[in-house]
XYZ file of C-alpha atoms in Angstrom:
778
model
C 91.996 5.873 39.924
C 93.191 2.308 40.545
C 92.406 0.039 37.606
C 92.783 -3.209 39.467
C 93.470 -6.148 37.200
C 93.885 -3.905 34.147
C 96.962 -1.823 34.965
C 99.849 -2.612 37.331
C 99.521 -0.997 40.749
C 102.640 -0.300 42.841
C 102.420 -0.397 46.628
C 105.034 1.019 48.978
C 107.811 -0.923 50.715
C 109.051 -2.054 54.120
C 108.000 0.092 57.056
C 109.233 -1.680 60.177
C 112.679 -2.166 58.664
C 112.623 1.459 57.504
C 111.881 2.637 61.051
C 114.850 0.616 62.287
C 117.069 1.947 59.511
C 116.211 5.508 60.529
C 116.810 4.850 64.228
C 113.158 5.130 65.302
C 112.519 2.723 68.164
C 109.543 1.848 70.315
C 106.111 0.495 69.435
C 105.791 1.276 65.703
C 102.101 2.195 65.920
C 102.720 4.631 68.803
C 105.166 6.562 66.632
C 102.161 7.785 64.641
C 101.255 9.880 67.679
C 104.643 10.571 69.262
C 106.683 11.137 66.087
C 104.183 12.101 63.361
C 106.627 14.183 61.288
C 109.131 11.335 61.016
C 106.329 8.952 59.982
C 105.026 11.437 57.416
C 108.541 11.771 56.042
C 108.706 8.024 55.383
C 105.320 8.097 53.663
C 106.423 11.039 51.519
C 109.559 9.144 50.535
C 107.241 6.361 49.328
C 105.071 8.774 47.311
C 106.442 7.219 44.132
C 104.031 4.342 44.843
C 100.416 4.295 43.675
C 99.153 3.247 47.123
C 100.435 4.215 50.557
C 100.052 1.763 53.426
C 99.310 3.177 56.871
C 101.696 2.410 59.731
C 99.119 0.226 61.477
C 100.281 -3.375 61.053
C 99.980 -4.368 64.729
C 96.957 -2.261 65.594
C 94.360 -4.553 67.120
C 93.318 -4.951 70.717
C 94.947 -8.363 71.047
C 98.405 -7.393 69.812
C 98.619 -3.669 70.512
C 99.695 -2.709 74.036
C 100.732 0.882 73.483
C 99.994 4.085 75.316
C 97.056 5.313 73.260
C 93.552 4.264 72.259
C 92.991 2.295 69.076
C 91.014 5.207 67.614
C 93.733 7.744 68.377
C 96.462 5.641 66.784
C 94.357 4.595 63.780
C 93.336 8.169 62.955
C 96.913 9.399 63.368
C 98.243 6.594 61.134
C 95.757 7.470 58.394
C 96.451 11.203 58.659
C 100.201 10.609 58.453
C 99.795 8.382 55.399
C 97.724 11.093 53.678
C 100.858 13.267 53.647
C 102.001 11.387 50.531
C 98.896 12.551 48.604
C 98.106 9.055 47.353
C 95.306 6.600 48.111
C 95.728 5.163 51.615
C 95.181 1.523 52.508
C 94.943 0.580 56.158
C 97.457 -2.141 57.026
C 96.110 -5.079 59.056
C 98.411 -7.798 60.349
C 97.743 -10.881 62.483
C 96.982 -10.703 66.178
C 100.211 -12.432 67.154
C 98.241 -15.131 68.964
C 97.519 -18.637 67.706
C 93.885 -19.538 67.078
C 92.303 -22.693 68.454
C 93.136 -25.543 68.342
C 96.787 -24.496 67.890
C 96.483 -21.828 70.560
C 93.957 -20.343 72.962
C 92.434 -17.556 70.849
C 88.966 -18.353 69.519
C 87.796 -17.523 66.005
C 85.174 -15.164 67.403
C 87.733 -13.314 69.540
C 89.956 -12.767 66.517
C 86.947 -11.759 64.408
C 85.840 -9.272 67.058
C 89.278 -7.646 67.204
C 89.388 -7.205 63.424
C 85.769 -6.024 63.335
C 86.594 -3.311 65.851
C 89.384 -1.939 63.653
C 87.189 -2.139 60.570
C 84.429 -0.133 62.261
C 86.932 2.539 63.339
C 88.523 2.991 59.912
C 85.942 2.083 57.275
C 84.985 5.676 56.421
C 88.507 7.096 56.496
C 90.575 4.915 54.151
C 90.546 3.933 50.495
C 91.051 0.232 51.104
C 92.765 -2.425 53.209
C 95.905 -4.492 52.867
C 95.664 -7.651 54.982
C 99.156 -9.112 55.108
C 101.691 -11.494 56.638
C 99.123 -14.045 57.791
C 100.389 -17.594 58.303
C 97.141 -19.101 59.650
C 94.252 -19.516 57.199
C 91.696 -19.528 60.047
C 92.835 -16.145 61.346
C 92.875 -14.810 57.795
C 89.262 -15.930 57.406
C 88.296 -14.136 60.644
C 89.836 -10.931 59.327
C 88.238 -11.025 55.869
C 84.806 -11.899 57.288
C 85.055 -8.954 59.688
C 86.085 -6.523 56.954
C 83.436 -7.681 54.512
C 80.726 -7.205 57.118
C 81.777 -3.560 57.451
C 82.876 -2.348 54.044
C 82.820 -2.930 50.304
C 86.115 -1.100 49.823
C 89.017 -3.013 48.214
C 90.609 -5.675 50.404
C 93.989 -6.980 49.232
C 94.879 -10.129 51.173
C 98.250 -11.861 51.292
C 99.682 -14.830 53.171
C 103.235 -15.920 53.923
C 104.664 -19.193 52.601
C 107.888 -21.018 53.424
C 110.228 -22.878 51.075
C 107.898 -25.901 51.026
C 105.161 -23.778 49.454
C 102.940 -23.901 52.532
C 102.028 -21.509 55.303
C 103.093 -22.200 58.879
C 99.817 -24.036 59.479
C 100.082 -26.094 56.296
C 97.980 -24.266 53.697
C 99.075 -24.329 50.049
C 98.783 -21.349 47.672
C 95.788 -23.056 46.039
C 94.022 -23.452 49.396
C 94.673 -19.842 50.385
C 93.476 -18.531 47.018
C 90.290 -20.619 47.042
C 89.455 -19.459 50.562
C 90.194 -15.776 50.001
C 88.302 -15.625 46.709
C 85.336 -17.304 48.360
C 85.315 -14.827 51.240
C 85.293 -11.779 48.983
C 88.855 -10.476 48.794
C 89.558 -8.016 45.969
C 93.084 -9.279 45.257
C 95.068 -12.229 46.600
C 98.717 -13.044 46.865
C 101.849 -13.363 48.955
C 104.032 -11.025 50.969
C 107.077 -11.239 53.209
C 108.085 -14.916 53.464
C 111.086 -14.973 51.136
C 112.937 -12.946 48.545
C 111.551 -12.373 45.040
C 113.617 -15.169 43.482
C 112.510 -17.736 46.062
C 108.867 -16.644 45.744
C 108.634 -17.256 41.996
C 107.294 -20.852 42.326
C 104.628 -19.709 44.814
C 103.644 -16.789 42.578
C 103.324 -19.121 39.591
C 101.020 -21.432 41.553
C 98.867 -18.507 42.663
C 98.569 -17.204 39.106
C 97.588 -20.659 37.864
C 94.546 -20.851 40.129
C 93.501 -17.297 41.017
C 90.630 -15.683 39.145
C 91.224 -12.440 41.054
C 94.109 -10.002 40.501
C 97.337 -11.118 42.199
C 99.537 -8.984 44.470
C 103.136 -9.811 45.439
C 105.270 -7.955 48.005
C 108.540 -9.843 48.565
C 111.224 -9.254 51.150
C 114.534 -7.805 50.058
C 115.943 -11.286 49.628
C 116.769 -13.649 52.486
C 118.128 -11.919 55.606
C 121.427 -12.708 57.292
C 122.545 -11.986 60.824
C 125.517 -9.683 61.244
C 126.591 -8.423 64.635
C 123.269 -9.397 66.157
C 121.305 -7.460 63.527
C 119.151 -8.638 60.644
C 120.662 -7.471 57.357
C 119.201 -7.641 53.855
C 121.762 -7.653 51.049
C 119.769 -8.109 47.843
C 120.482 -5.260 45.439
C 117.955 -3.018 43.718
C 118.819 -4.316 40.251
C 118.116 -7.940 41.158
C 114.925 -7.039 43.037
C 113.725 -5.057 40.028
C 114.588 -7.932 37.671
C 112.405 -10.408 39.548
C 109.548 -7.950 39.984
C 109.537 -7.515 36.207
C 109.433 -11.303 35.767
C 106.400 -11.475 38.027
C 104.635 -8.721 36.102
C 105.397 -10.521 32.863
C 103.813 -13.632 34.433
C 100.613 -11.659 35.068
C 100.919 -10.139 38.554
C 98.654 -7.085 38.929
C 100.102 -5.364 42.002
C 103.640 -5.251 43.391
C 105.439 -3.711 46.316
C 108.090 -4.510 48.885
C 108.195 -5.995 52.348
C 110.963 -6.398 54.935
C 114.226 -4.684 54.038
C 112.962 -2.783 51.008
C 113.408 0.984 51.045
C 111.985 3.958 49.136
C 114.808 3.515 46.617
C 113.545 0.005 45.796
C 109.982 1.234 45.294
C 111.166 4.193 43.252
C 112.865 1.746 40.894
C 109.873 -0.581 40.461
C 107.469 2.361 40.150
C 108.449 2.313 36.468
C 105.964 -0.569 36.125
C 103.047 1.528 37.361
C 100.245 1.588 34.813
C 101.683 -1.168 32.650
C 98.961 -3.318 31.110
C 98.312 -6.524 33.030
C 98.537 -9.532 30.756
C 97.795 -12.986 32.044
C 96.004 -16.053 30.689
C 92.420 -16.334 31.799
C 91.942 -18.831 34.607
C 88.913 -21.129 34.493
C 87.962 -21.673 38.145
C 86.749 -25.120 39.115
C 84.465 -26.561 41.749
C 86.775 -26.694 44.748
C 86.345 -27.092 48.497
C 89.123 -27.171 51.052
C 90.106 -27.567 54.651
C 93.151 -25.708 55.985
C 95.542 -28.328 54.619
C 93.621 -30.385 52.037
C 91.971 -29.340 48.780
C 89.313 -31.334 46.928
C 88.670 -30.417 43.311
C 85.315 -31.957 42.458
C 86.178 -33.074 38.964
C 85.763 -36.622 37.656
C 84.566 -38.656 40.679
C 85.192 -37.795 44.324
C 83.931 -39.902 47.257
C 81.947 -38.217 50.029
C 81.981 -40.350 53.182
C 78.515 -40.818 54.675
C 79.332 -42.353 58.078
C 78.988 -39.119 60.069
C 75.257 -38.884 59.381
C 73.273 -40.417 62.278
C 70.395 -41.628 60.094
C 70.164 -45.368 60.725
C 73.318 -45.415 62.887
C 72.536 -46.185 66.514
C 76.090 -45.899 67.823
C 76.583 -42.517 66.173
C 73.304 -41.236 67.610
C 74.373 -42.316 71.081
C 77.761 -40.648 70.639
C 76.176 -37.361 69.537
C 73.748 -37.339 72.469
C 76.559 -38.117 74.915
C 78.833 -35.463 73.329
C 81.332 -38.242 72.681
C 83.030 -36.431 69.840
C 86.036 -38.740 69.993
C 83.771 -41.362 68.425
C 83.102 -39.002 65.525
C 86.803 -38.295 65.142
C 87.486 -42.025 65.021
C 84.852 -42.465 62.294
C 86.304 -39.536 60.349
C 89.815 -40.985 60.454
C 88.551 -44.408 59.356
C 86.873 -42.867 56.314
C 89.925 -40.791 55.476
C 92.159 -43.847 55.644
C 89.695 -45.808 53.480
C 89.951 -43.293 50.638
C 87.218 -40.691 51.160
C 87.874 -37.334 49.487
C 85.498 -35.378 51.714
C 83.143 -36.158 54.606
C 79.462 -35.455 55.227
C 78.795 -34.120 58.741
C 75.263 -34.168 60.129
C 73.999 -33.579 63.676
C 70.289 -33.757 62.896
C 68.739 -35.314 65.987
C 65.563 -33.863 67.555
C 67.116 -33.945 71.032
C 70.077 -31.780 70.014
C 70.503 -28.019 69.785
C 71.894 -28.403 66.292
C 73.148 -24.791 65.805
C 75.167 -25.157 69.026
C 76.432 -28.680 68.340
C 77.439 -28.318 64.691
C 80.397 -25.924 65.277
C 81.701 -28.141 68.082
C 81.660 -31.201 65.836
C 83.310 -29.382 62.942
C 86.090 -27.941 65.100
C 86.732 -31.328 66.693
C 86.888 -33.190 63.390
C 89.071 -30.533 61.772
C 91.490 -30.788 64.672
C 92.313 -34.392 63.764
C 91.183 -35.014 60.186
C 92.218 -32.766 57.321
C 89.612 -33.793 54.741
C 87.214 -31.064 53.533
C 83.683 -31.325 54.935
C 80.126 -31.255 53.633
C 78.002 -29.476 56.247
C 74.663 -31.249 56.191
C 71.531 -29.873 57.866
C 67.964 -28.841 57.207
C 68.345 -26.026 59.762
C 69.795 -22.817 58.226
C 70.991 -21.720 61.665
C 73.037 -24.903 62.044
C 74.443 -24.473 58.545
C 75.531 -20.898 59.192
C 77.046 -21.788 62.563
C 78.945 -24.665 60.987
C 80.132 -22.771 57.913
C 81.328 -19.866 60.052
C 83.304 -22.148 62.370
C 84.766 -24.116 59.454
C 88.420 -23.563 58.572
C 88.373 -23.282 54.779
C 85.654 -23.487 52.120
C 83.046 -26.227 52.750
C 80.204 -27.786 50.793
C 76.708 -26.973 52.085
C 74.108 -29.745 51.953
C 71.622 -28.475 50.991
C 68.972 -26.317 49.305
C 66.023 -27.354 47.135
C 63.656 -25.657 44.731
C 61.597 -23.953 47.445
C 62.068 -20.179 47.348
C 62.003 -19.862 51.139
C 64.823 -22.399 51.487
C 67.008 -20.784 48.830
C 66.438 -17.348 50.336
C 67.858 -18.575 53.642
C 70.788 -20.653 52.397
C 72.162 -18.739 49.417
C 73.166 -15.645 51.471
C 75.153 -17.939 53.775
C 76.868 -19.637 50.841
C 77.691 -16.279 49.250
C 79.083 -14.720 52.437
C 81.403 -17.622 53.259
C 82.221 -18.722 49.726
C 80.785 -22.217 50.172
C 79.851 -24.586 47.395
C 76.158 -25.458 47.726
C 74.379 -28.704 46.902
C 70.866 -28.371 45.485
C 68.288 -31.172 45.669
C 66.078 -31.559 42.583
C 62.861 -31.328 44.594
C 60.557 -28.626 45.927
C 57.539 -28.182 48.204
C 55.718 -30.829 46.155
C 58.348 -33.483 46.897
C 60.520 -35.473 44.494
C 59.222 -35.228 40.888
C 58.573 -38.414 39.000
C 60.203 -37.464 35.726
C 63.702 -36.443 34.749
C 62.372 -33.359 33.004
C 60.729 -32.056 36.158
C 63.888 -32.600 38.187
C 65.999 -30.819 35.575
C 63.534 -27.898 35.628
C 64.011 -27.575 39.414
C 67.775 -27.797 38.971
C 67.632 -24.904 36.490
C 65.550 -22.884 38.942
C 68.140 -23.470 41.695
C 70.982 -22.468 39.379
C 69.192 -19.289 38.258
C 68.359 -18.239 41.820
C 71.948 -18.894 42.955
C 73.268 -16.697 40.166
C 70.946 -13.900 41.330
C 72.860 -14.029 44.625
C 76.182 -13.866 42.782
C 76.939 -17.564 43.193
C 78.534 -18.898 39.972
C 77.782 -22.313 38.512
C 81.136 -23.680 39.625
C 79.882 -23.179 43.193
C 76.736 -25.246 42.589
C 76.130 -28.988 42.667
C 72.865 -30.790 41.970
C 71.582 -34.048 43.472
C 68.993 -35.584 41.120
C 67.868 -37.818 44.015
C 68.011 -41.589 44.249
C 64.753 -43.439 44.754
C 64.456 -46.981 46.100
C 64.301 -49.628 43.418
C 62.114 -51.798 45.663
C 59.329 -49.194 45.728
C 59.793 -47.186 42.516
C 61.822 -49.327 40.172
C 60.867 -47.424 37.000
C 62.048 -44.130 38.497
C 65.644 -45.308 38.904
C 66.126 -44.635 35.209
C 64.637 -41.151 35.598
C 67.298 -40.337 38.205
C 70.043 -41.353 35.787
C 68.486 -39.489 32.884
C 68.195 -36.328 34.985
C 71.781 -36.785 36.119
C 73.005 -36.791 32.549
C 70.981 -33.713 31.599
C 72.073 -31.752 34.673
C 75.716 -32.564 33.920
C 75.375 -30.583 30.692
C 74.334 -27.417 32.593
C 77.844 -26.579 33.832
C 77.358 -27.758 37.404
C 78.633 -30.803 39.278
C 76.422 -33.659 40.434
C 75.929 -35.775 43.548
C 73.895 -38.823 44.597
C 73.299 -40.697 47.854
C 74.004 -44.003 46.157
C 72.991 -46.540 48.823
C 69.389 -45.285 48.923
C 68.690 -47.306 45.779
C 68.857 -50.693 47.527
C 66.627 -50.239 50.585
C 64.300 -53.207 51.084
C 66.162 -55.604 48.774
C 68.590 -58.466 49.474
C 72.325 -58.265 48.700
C 72.303 -54.490 48.896
C 76.043 -54.121 48.161
C 75.575 -55.660 44.722
C 72.794 -53.237 43.823
C 74.707 -50.275 45.223
C 77.861 -51.110 43.326
C 76.021 -51.650 40.040
C 73.998 -48.466 40.356
C 77.157 -46.503 41.209
C 78.844 -47.712 38.029
C 75.774 -46.807 35.963
C 75.634 -43.328 37.527
C 79.316 -42.594 36.928
C 78.867 -43.275 33.207
C 76.030 -40.712 33.184
C 78.048 -37.900 34.764
C 78.080 -38.472 38.548
C 80.839 -36.430 40.203
C 80.264 -37.054 43.906
C 78.772 -40.301 45.189
C 77.877 -40.146 48.865
C 78.689 -43.606 50.191
C 80.434 -45.693 52.834
C 84.138 -45.549 51.908
C 84.841 -48.536 54.148
C 82.990 -50.634 51.596
C 85.984 -51.717 49.549
C 83.861 -52.841 46.597
C 82.232 -49.407 46.291
C 85.514 -47.509 46.473
C 86.980 -50.122 44.161
C 84.302 -49.388 41.581
C 85.303 -45.713 41.665
C 88.972 -46.574 41.191
C 88.151 -48.965 38.339
C 86.029 -46.273 36.685
C 89.012 -43.942 36.877
C 91.045 -46.393 34.819
C 88.365 -47.198 32.268
C 87.250 -43.587 31.784
C 90.829 -42.368 31.461
C 91.060 -39.800 34.248
C 93.345 -42.053 36.335
C 96.277 -41.413 34.016
C 98.450 -44.477 33.472
C 96.266 -46.220 36.083
C 98.586 -44.864 38.778
C 95.995 -44.579 41.549
C 94.504 -47.980 40.740
C 97.898 -49.700 40.704
C 98.934 -48.096 43.973
C 95.688 -49.224 45.605
C 95.747 -52.814 44.350
C 99.410 -53.680 43.881
C 99.234 -56.150 46.790
C 95.729 -57.370 46.011
C 94.603 -60.938 46.655
C 91.004 -62.048 47.348
C 91.922 -62.945 50.923
C 93.706 -59.653 51.449
C 90.670 -57.792 50.115
C 88.386 -59.443 52.684
C 90.773 -58.791 55.558
C 91.362 -55.184 54.512
C 87.636 -54.451 54.700
C 87.525 -56.024 58.155
C 90.549 -54.006 59.257
C 88.965 -50.792 57.969
C 85.787 -51.457 59.956
C 87.717 -52.248 63.113
C 90.485 -49.697 62.756
C 90.841 -47.477 65.766
C 93.620 -46.043 67.900
C 93.826 -49.161 70.076
C 97.563 -48.756 70.650
C 99.299 -45.900 72.411
C 101.635 -45.568 69.417
C 98.729 -44.985 67.008
C 97.015 -42.722 69.522
C 100.022 -40.389 69.615
C 100.526 -40.550 65.849
C 96.871 -39.669 65.215
C 96.871 -37.039 67.956
C 93.942 -38.516 69.936
C 94.735 -36.968 73.286
C 91.411 -38.053 74.777
C 92.546 -41.704 74.821
C 96.241 -41.234 75.503
C 96.015 -41.430 79.294
C 93.902 -44.588 79.294
C 96.190 -46.371 76.825
C 99.291 -45.297 78.764
C 97.890 -46.832 81.939
C 97.270 -50.031 79.978
C 100.884 -50.140 78.797
C 102.202 -49.528 82.309
C 100.541 -52.684 83.599
C 103.406 -54.828 82.290
C 106.065 -52.278 81.222
C 108.235 -49.979 83.340
C 107.749 -46.243 82.675
C 111.024 -45.700 80.803
C 110.314 -48.612 78.494
C 106.991 -47.010 77.547
C 108.816 -43.718 76.975
C 111.624 -45.155 74.858
C 109.820 -47.882 72.924
C 106.460 -46.214 72.316
C 106.267 -42.479 72.947
C 109.649 -41.457 71.616
C 109.297 -43.710 68.563
C 105.831 -42.317 67.825
C 107.009 -38.733 68.180
C 109.986 -39.552 65.994
C 107.723 -40.773 63.197
C 105.487 -37.731 63.589
C 108.553 -35.503 63.321
C 109.685 -37.254 60.144
C 106.235 -36.897 58.614
C 106.241 -33.195 59.467
C 109.729 -32.667 58.046
C 108.758 -34.434 54.811
C 105.643 -32.323 54.342
C 103.256 -35.244 54.886
C 101.988 -33.854 58.182
C 101.368 -30.223 59.049
C 101.490 -28.030 62.119
C 97.917 -28.679 63.353
C 98.463 -32.459 63.229
C 101.928 -32.090 64.762
C 100.490 -30.158 67.675
C 97.669 -32.675 68.168
C 100.255 -35.451 68.359
C 102.250 -33.409 70.835
C 99.137 -32.911 72.979
C 98.475 -36.652 72.981
C 102.081 -37.337 73.954
C 101.848 -34.734 76.700
C 98.813 -36.503 78.163
C 100.723 -39.786 78.069
C 103.804 -38.260 79.715
C 101.660 -36.862 82.516
C 100.568 -40.400 83.335
C 104.175 -41.617 83.034
C 105.270 -38.937 85.485
C 102.925 -40.250 88.158
C 104.515 -43.685 87.863
C 108.160 -42.591 87.985
C 110.157 -43.306 91.170
C 109.980 -40.269 93.412
C 113.331 -40.814 95.134
C 115.518 -41.224 92.038
C 118.676 -39.018 92.120
C 118.599 -35.969 89.839
C 121.268 -35.569 87.162
C 121.178 -31.813 86.962
C 119.016 -28.716 86.728
C 117.512 -27.330 83.521
C 115.587 -24.098 82.910
C 112.991 -24.148 80.113
C 111.014 -21.287 78.566
C 109.013 -20.387 75.487
C 110.372 -16.987 74.507
C 108.718 -13.591 74.656
C 105.889 -13.095 72.159
C 105.326 -16.827 71.616
C 102.290 -18.288 73.369
C 102.640 -21.856 72.192
C 104.379 -24.214 74.604
C 103.317 -27.769 73.751
C 106.760 -28.722 72.452
C 108.431 -27.214 75.501
C 106.031 -29.083 77.782
C 106.968 -32.393 76.181
C 110.652 -31.572 76.597
C 109.967 -30.946 80.290
C 108.322 -34.311 80.874
C 110.946 -36.212 78.862
C 113.813 -34.549 80.721
C 112.144 -35.292 84.042
C 111.717 -38.884 82.907
C 115.456 -38.976 82.266
C 116.242 -37.713 85.753
C 116.656 -33.969 85.316
C 115.217 -31.338 87.636
C 113.321 -28.876 85.442
C 112.340 -25.305 86.206
C 109.607 -24.427 83.719
C 109.089 -20.681 83.229
C 106.099 -21.169 80.916
C 105.343 -19.245 77.733
C 105.764 -15.658 76.558
C 108.778 -15.282 78.851
C 110.757 -12.037 78.725
C 114.584 -12.242 78.501
C 115.042 -10.736 81.958
C 112.934 -13.509 83.522
C 115.104 -16.155 81.879
C 118.232 -14.400 83.169
C 116.766 -14.185 86.679
C 115.939 -17.894 86.632
C 119.449 -18.758 85.468
C 121.031 -16.760 88.260
C 118.712 -18.296 90.829
C 118.776 -21.934 89.684
C 122.297 -22.185 88.197
C 121.289 -24.927 85.759
C 123.510 -27.081 83.566
C 121.394 -26.018 80.600
C 118.818 -23.464 79.487
C 116.284 -24.586 76.873
C 114.459 -21.990 74.751
C 111.513 -22.733 72.459
C 109.876 -20.755 69.623
C 107.132 -21.787 67.233
C 106.697 -18.644 65.139
C 109.237 -17.022 62.826
C 108.372 -13.667 64.377
C 109.705 -14.780 67.769
C 113.114 -16.082 66.634
C 114.323 -12.499 67.133
C 113.078 -12.670 70.726
C 114.997 -15.928 71.170
C 118.146 -14.212 69.904
C 117.625 -11.358 72.369
C 117.211 -13.838 75.224
C 120.438 -15.633 74.306
C 122.249 -12.295 74.151
C 120.891 -11.313 77.589
C 122.014 -14.633 79.083
C 125.530 -14.271 77.725
C 125.784 -10.670 78.895
C 124.832 -11.963 82.355
C 127.754 -14.381 82.243
C 125.729 -17.533 81.593
C 127.926 -20.644 81.814
C 125.108 -23.115 81.104
C 124.692 -24.586 77.643
C 121.888 -22.844 75.755
C 119.660 -25.252 73.826
C 117.063 -24.072 71.315
C 114.281 -25.841 69.443
C 110.989 -25.316 67.657
C 109.255 -25.820 64.344
C 110.801 -22.734 62.704
C 114.403 -23.459 63.711
C 117.266 -25.460 62.294
C 120.922 -25.931 63.225
C 122.063 -23.079 60.972
C 119.621 -20.585 62.484
C 120.526 -21.746 65.994
C 124.188 -21.043 65.340
C 123.447 -17.617 63.875
C 121.452 -16.483 66.898
C 124.168 -17.611 69.290
C 122.781 -20.849 70.717
C 125.132 -23.610 71.829
C 122.986 -26.438 70.551
C 119.918 -27.083 68.392
C 117.765 -30.144 69.079
C 114.907 -31.215 66.858
C 112.987 -33.075 69.593
C 112.851 -33.881 73.298
C 114.732 -37.178 73.069
C 117.657 -35.573 71.259
C 117.938 -32.932 73.985
C 117.835 -35.592 76.703
C 120.621 -37.573 75.026
C 122.786 -34.500 74.486
C 122.265 -33.502 78.104
C 123.302 -36.986 79.184
C 126.509 -36.570 77.190
C 127.067 -33.183 78.828
C 126.321 -34.568 82.292
C 128.725 -37.494 81.774
C 131.600 -35.073 81.103
C 131.106 -33.189 84.370
């Protein structure tokens, strides 16, 4: 019996690398059917572990292209794993495709593929290990699918690089908060790096995870020798770091790439050891894929994406002009909002259909967490499901029928839920009545398994012009609710309706509310005096330690600058092509490029605007201030601009030379390669573009047919660097005399050299310049 969280559990080790070590080739999952005895032998060799993982990592209808049905392979994998006479967990890996907006796979398509596997296996295994995911959105699709089918244990792990983020920019804290919200049984990290390099990530996970933590490191960092991936970390050192992790409080351990039965046999000595770790006190946290908002002290919720009283926003929603919403979101983010309220509540709209579209669009360009705001439970569920991360739901109230519809949604998707201190009788007059409703909401939420840290209460602002005496009741209720162990919220600007100089009243009421325990004011963050009041409160209440945030915000303050900054915030928009590319607003890129071309030649626009903008984006990405989704959005915007540039380039200009470009086999992302194509064409090269997911033999055929001066290969995912290496090897075996260039987010000069490339370039401009140097020598 597995005593998860009480006693250390040991999982088995690397399987793919073990197949390679034993000379078993082909599709790994097919070997369950074609070579069952060899697969059983590996499982038996891992019988020293407490849990055996089925040989099923790539078994889903999107990734698996073998000779057998999913059912046949799944059942064979489980039967083979049973040969070790230990509990069997079904292994589920990613689909190998990128989800929207990074790729073409939709959330629902990924969910459906995982749901299919869950339905096939749910009655035949003891649990699931969901591993090696680098995209939080795909990980969510998998956990949601499993939890709809089974209550068996689900251990979920992600992969992190040296920066402490996943490929798509999620931190350990973001991954943990999302997985715990979605109902995982244990959370952690696998693959990625060796045990020594993973220690900082493991420490961060342990510091925030309430659930048991699982770690399955690689056998150190691999090196390339003779075209093969080799792991050199010894058993003693691996064992040493595993013991350190257990001493830190890790509950389950195992091995990933490169580890063998000997490694697991050594660490099996930890099986059954008592798990000792400090108790973690979870907080009220929401997150997007790349940004986490801990609702402690005071956090600003931007209100400008709610159409109430906003004519332009209403018109944009009705016209499906979502670029307007994106622009408003970015303005609020730049003005200091910590999260954004999103509302599509117009009678003319099909809100359940519109809400997911808005959320996906905003999350494509703005990384702030969102509050999903609707009175329609269908719209809330559609929005929460489409959301990448853990959102805040606005809202429920004290009516039983409302809570019975919303709380199951919040529980299923791990959302924090905002409760309004009102019921079917409206807003109570007294603080005591509002507190009583708040207690009812809290009690009902707990019946659904929603803890207090996942609950916020809005004690409701009344208008001072109509009910002046009740303003004090709101504040009194706020203070009492704050003592109940939940966080609080208020729509601050409601207090001033019908009175002159509304900003003065709003600002004063906000300050009063913060002293009574307000955690989340919902306000216009472009109002510098309101956000300024929050920053000043941070200093005076002590949570802005050493006044660091306040000083950073006001170090250049003058009264005139304050006035102009508010005006700039209101007017800020991607009015320049440079900003458009930097912000990734591809919808406006073409229009702004045409504007620039009125008085600038095409190459001047390329060199002075597009290349500079992409250069800054690249620097932000390298420094960890921008992440893959934003990088790809910027690349898409640049691509749209380059397409316009291409139409304006002279058609009869002499060509410098021929270049073949391809995104390698297994990699379906080609935005970077597409930009390289347009830049090279702008610089006078004739480009043959083979597209994406290109097999080595197709690249060789194109080389022999075109005879280019250079071949450019692109890869986005770490899993396809091996494919790039195979393509380079095939080219050289074919006698390739062209220079082989490589690039992509997962590459660097060292890796390029190891896989046999002639040259690594970090961006399109660098490749163009190096090609010019090459061309000049010919």
